[in-house]
Coordinates of C-alpha atoms in Angstrom, one line a residue:
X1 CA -23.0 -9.3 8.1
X2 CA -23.3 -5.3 8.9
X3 CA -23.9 -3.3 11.6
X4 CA -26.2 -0.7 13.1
X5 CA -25.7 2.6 14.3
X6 CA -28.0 5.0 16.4
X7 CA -27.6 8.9 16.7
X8 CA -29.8 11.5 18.6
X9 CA -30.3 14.2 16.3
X10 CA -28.3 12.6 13.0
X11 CA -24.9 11.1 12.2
X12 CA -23.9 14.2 10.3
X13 CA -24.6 16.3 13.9
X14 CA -22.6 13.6 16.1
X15 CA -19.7 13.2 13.6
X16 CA -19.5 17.1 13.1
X17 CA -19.2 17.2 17.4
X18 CA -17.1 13.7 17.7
X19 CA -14.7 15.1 15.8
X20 CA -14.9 18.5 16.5
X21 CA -11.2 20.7 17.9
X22 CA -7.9 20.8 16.8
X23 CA -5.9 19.9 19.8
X24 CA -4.4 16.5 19.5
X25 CA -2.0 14.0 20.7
X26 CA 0.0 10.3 19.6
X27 CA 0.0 7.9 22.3
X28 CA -0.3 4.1 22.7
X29 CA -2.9 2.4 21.7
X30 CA -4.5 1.6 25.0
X31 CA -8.4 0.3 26.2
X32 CA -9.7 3.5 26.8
X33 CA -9.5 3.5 22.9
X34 CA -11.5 0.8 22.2
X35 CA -15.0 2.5 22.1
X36 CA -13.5 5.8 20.8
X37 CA -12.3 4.4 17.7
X38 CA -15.6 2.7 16.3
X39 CA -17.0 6.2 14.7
X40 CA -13.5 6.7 12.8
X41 CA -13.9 3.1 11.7
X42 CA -17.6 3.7 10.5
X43 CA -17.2 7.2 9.3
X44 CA -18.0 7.6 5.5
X45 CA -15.1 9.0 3.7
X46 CA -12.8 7.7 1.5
X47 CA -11.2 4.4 2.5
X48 CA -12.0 1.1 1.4
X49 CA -8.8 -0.6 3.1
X50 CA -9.0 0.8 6.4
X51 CA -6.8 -1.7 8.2
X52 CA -5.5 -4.7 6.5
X53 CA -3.6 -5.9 9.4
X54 CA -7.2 -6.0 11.5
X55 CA -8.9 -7.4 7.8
X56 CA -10.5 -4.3 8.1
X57 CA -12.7 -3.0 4.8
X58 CA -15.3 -0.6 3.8
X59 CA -16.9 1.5 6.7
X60 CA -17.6 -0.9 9.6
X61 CA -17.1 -1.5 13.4
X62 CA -13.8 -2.6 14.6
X63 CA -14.9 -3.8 18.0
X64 CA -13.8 -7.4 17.2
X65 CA -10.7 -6.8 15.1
X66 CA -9.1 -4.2 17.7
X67 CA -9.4 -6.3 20.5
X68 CA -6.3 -8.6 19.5
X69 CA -4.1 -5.4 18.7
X70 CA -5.6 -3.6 22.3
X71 CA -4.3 -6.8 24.3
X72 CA -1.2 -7.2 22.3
X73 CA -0.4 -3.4 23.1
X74 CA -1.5 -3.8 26.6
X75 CA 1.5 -6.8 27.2
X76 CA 4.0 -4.6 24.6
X77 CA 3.5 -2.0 27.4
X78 CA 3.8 -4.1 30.3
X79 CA 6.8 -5.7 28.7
X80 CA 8.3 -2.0 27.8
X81 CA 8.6 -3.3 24.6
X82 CA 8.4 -0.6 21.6
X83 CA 4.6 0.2 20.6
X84 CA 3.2 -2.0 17.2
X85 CA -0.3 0.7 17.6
X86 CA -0.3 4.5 18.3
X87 CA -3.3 6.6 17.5
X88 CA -4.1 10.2 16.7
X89 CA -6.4 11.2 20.1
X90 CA -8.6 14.4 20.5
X91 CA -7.7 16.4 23.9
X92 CA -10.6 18.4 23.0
X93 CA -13.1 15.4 22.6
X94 CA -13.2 11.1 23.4
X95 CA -12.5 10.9 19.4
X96 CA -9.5 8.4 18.0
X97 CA -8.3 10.5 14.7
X98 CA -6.5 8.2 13.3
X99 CA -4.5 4.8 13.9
X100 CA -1.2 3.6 12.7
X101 CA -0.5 -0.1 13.2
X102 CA 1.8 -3.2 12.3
X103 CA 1.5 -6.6 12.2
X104 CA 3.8 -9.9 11.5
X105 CA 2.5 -11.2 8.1
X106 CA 1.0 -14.2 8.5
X107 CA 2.1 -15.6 5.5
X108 CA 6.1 -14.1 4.7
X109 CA 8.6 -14.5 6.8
X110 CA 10.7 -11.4 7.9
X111 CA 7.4 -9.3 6.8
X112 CA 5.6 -6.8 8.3
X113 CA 2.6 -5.3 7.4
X114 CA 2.0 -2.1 8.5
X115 CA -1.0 0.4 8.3
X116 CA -2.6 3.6 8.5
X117 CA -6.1 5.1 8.8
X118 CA -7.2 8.7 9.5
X119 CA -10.6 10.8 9.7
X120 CA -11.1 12.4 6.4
X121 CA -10.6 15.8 8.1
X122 CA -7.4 14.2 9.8
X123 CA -5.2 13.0 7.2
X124 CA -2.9 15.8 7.2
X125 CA -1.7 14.6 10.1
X126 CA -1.2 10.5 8.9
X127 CA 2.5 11.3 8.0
X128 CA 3.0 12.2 11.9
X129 CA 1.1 9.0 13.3
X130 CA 3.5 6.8 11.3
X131 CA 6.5 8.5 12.0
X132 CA 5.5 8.1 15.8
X133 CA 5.4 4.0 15.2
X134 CA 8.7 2.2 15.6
X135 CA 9.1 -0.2 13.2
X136 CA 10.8 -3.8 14.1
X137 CA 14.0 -4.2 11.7
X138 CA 13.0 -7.0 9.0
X139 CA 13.5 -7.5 5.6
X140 CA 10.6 -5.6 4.0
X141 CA 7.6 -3.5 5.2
X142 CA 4.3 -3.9 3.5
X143 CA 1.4 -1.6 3.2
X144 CA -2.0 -1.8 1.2
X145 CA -3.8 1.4 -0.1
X146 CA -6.5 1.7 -2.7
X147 CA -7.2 4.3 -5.4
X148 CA -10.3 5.6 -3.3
X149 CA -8.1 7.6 -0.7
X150 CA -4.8 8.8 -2.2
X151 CA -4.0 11.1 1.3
X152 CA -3.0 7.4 2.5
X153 CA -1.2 6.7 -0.8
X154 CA 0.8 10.1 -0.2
X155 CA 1.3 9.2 4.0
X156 CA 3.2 6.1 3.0
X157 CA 4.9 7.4 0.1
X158 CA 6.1 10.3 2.7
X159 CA 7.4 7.6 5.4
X160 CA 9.1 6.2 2.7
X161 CA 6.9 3.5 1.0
X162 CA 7.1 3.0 -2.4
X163 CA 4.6 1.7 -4.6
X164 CA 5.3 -1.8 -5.9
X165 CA 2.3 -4.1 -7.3
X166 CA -0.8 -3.3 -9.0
X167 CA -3.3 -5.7 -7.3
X168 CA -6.1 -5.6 -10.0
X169 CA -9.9 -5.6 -9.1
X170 CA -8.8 -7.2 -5.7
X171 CA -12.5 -5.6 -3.8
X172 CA -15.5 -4.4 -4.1
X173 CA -15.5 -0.6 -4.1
X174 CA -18.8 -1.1 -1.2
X175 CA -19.2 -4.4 1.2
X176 CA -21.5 -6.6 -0.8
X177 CA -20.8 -4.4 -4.0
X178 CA -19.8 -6.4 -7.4
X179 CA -17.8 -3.1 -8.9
X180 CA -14.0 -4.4 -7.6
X181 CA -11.2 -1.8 -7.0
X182 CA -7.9 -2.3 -7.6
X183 CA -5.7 -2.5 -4.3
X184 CA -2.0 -0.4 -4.4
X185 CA 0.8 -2.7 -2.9
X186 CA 3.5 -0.9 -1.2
X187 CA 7.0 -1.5 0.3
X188 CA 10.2 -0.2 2.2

């Protein structure tokens, strides 16, 4: 499984443009976001959980994992029911910066897993995306991190995540790799 990606002059020239400006905004995760958030998603950069709650790893396209949380957002909105996805969105370019999420755990009862994911250049701003995401009152609120990005180690820890479990060589450090990283459990 991988994925192919195409750029006009090169991906360092496109990613340098894509996410280029300093304006930004939080809103809804909505359909318009759908296309814009594929180069965050594949940007290199550290990050080898990107979204658990999407199954999300390494650098890769999120076309078919965002669809579910698009749809879901779409009814949440039609519903007026509190958001469960809000990203970080360019005004200056199409570019999603960032994307801050939450999920029932499949598994745990009263659980819910909840997620960030930023640009490289845009993690300064994580701590801001997940204080704009209302979280459902439960018993406990999970989030994954690894030691490969510790801006989303320090984003949790500032919206009050605390780290919990030591997952040990839970994934490779590359898709297809055989060097496995250790994954950081958190909770609140």
């Amino acid at each position: 499984v991988g994925h192919m990606a195409w750029y006009a002059e090169s991906r360092t020239a496109f990613e340098r443009e894509w996410f280029a400006g300093s304006a930004m905004t939080i809103e809804r995760l909505m359909w318009r976001h759908w296309p814009a958030a594929a180069p965050l998603f594949m940007a290199e950069g550290p990050g080898v959980v990107r979204c658990a709650p999407l199954q999300v790893f390494w650098p890769d396209l999120v076309e078919g994992p965002l669809l579910p949380a698009i749809q879901s957002e779409a009814k949440r909105g039609a519903d007026t029911q509190i958001p469960a996805s809000v990203v970080l969105q360019s005004t200056d370019t199409p570019a999603v910066l960032g994307l801050a999420l939450w999920r029932w755990d499949p598994v745990w009862p009263e659980t819910c897993v909840v997620d960030v994911f930023c640009h490289r250049d845009y993690w300064s701003r994580a701590t801001a995306l997940l204080a704009a995401l209302p979280l459902p009152t439960c018993r406990r609120h999970v989030a994954f991190a690894d030691p490969t990005c510790p801006a989303k180690q320090d984003a949790l820890q500032a919206a009050g995540f605390s780290r919990v479990a030591i997952l040990p060589k839970r994934i490779p450090a590359t898709r297809g790799g055989t060097d496995l990283i250790d994954v950081v459990q958190m909770e609140k």
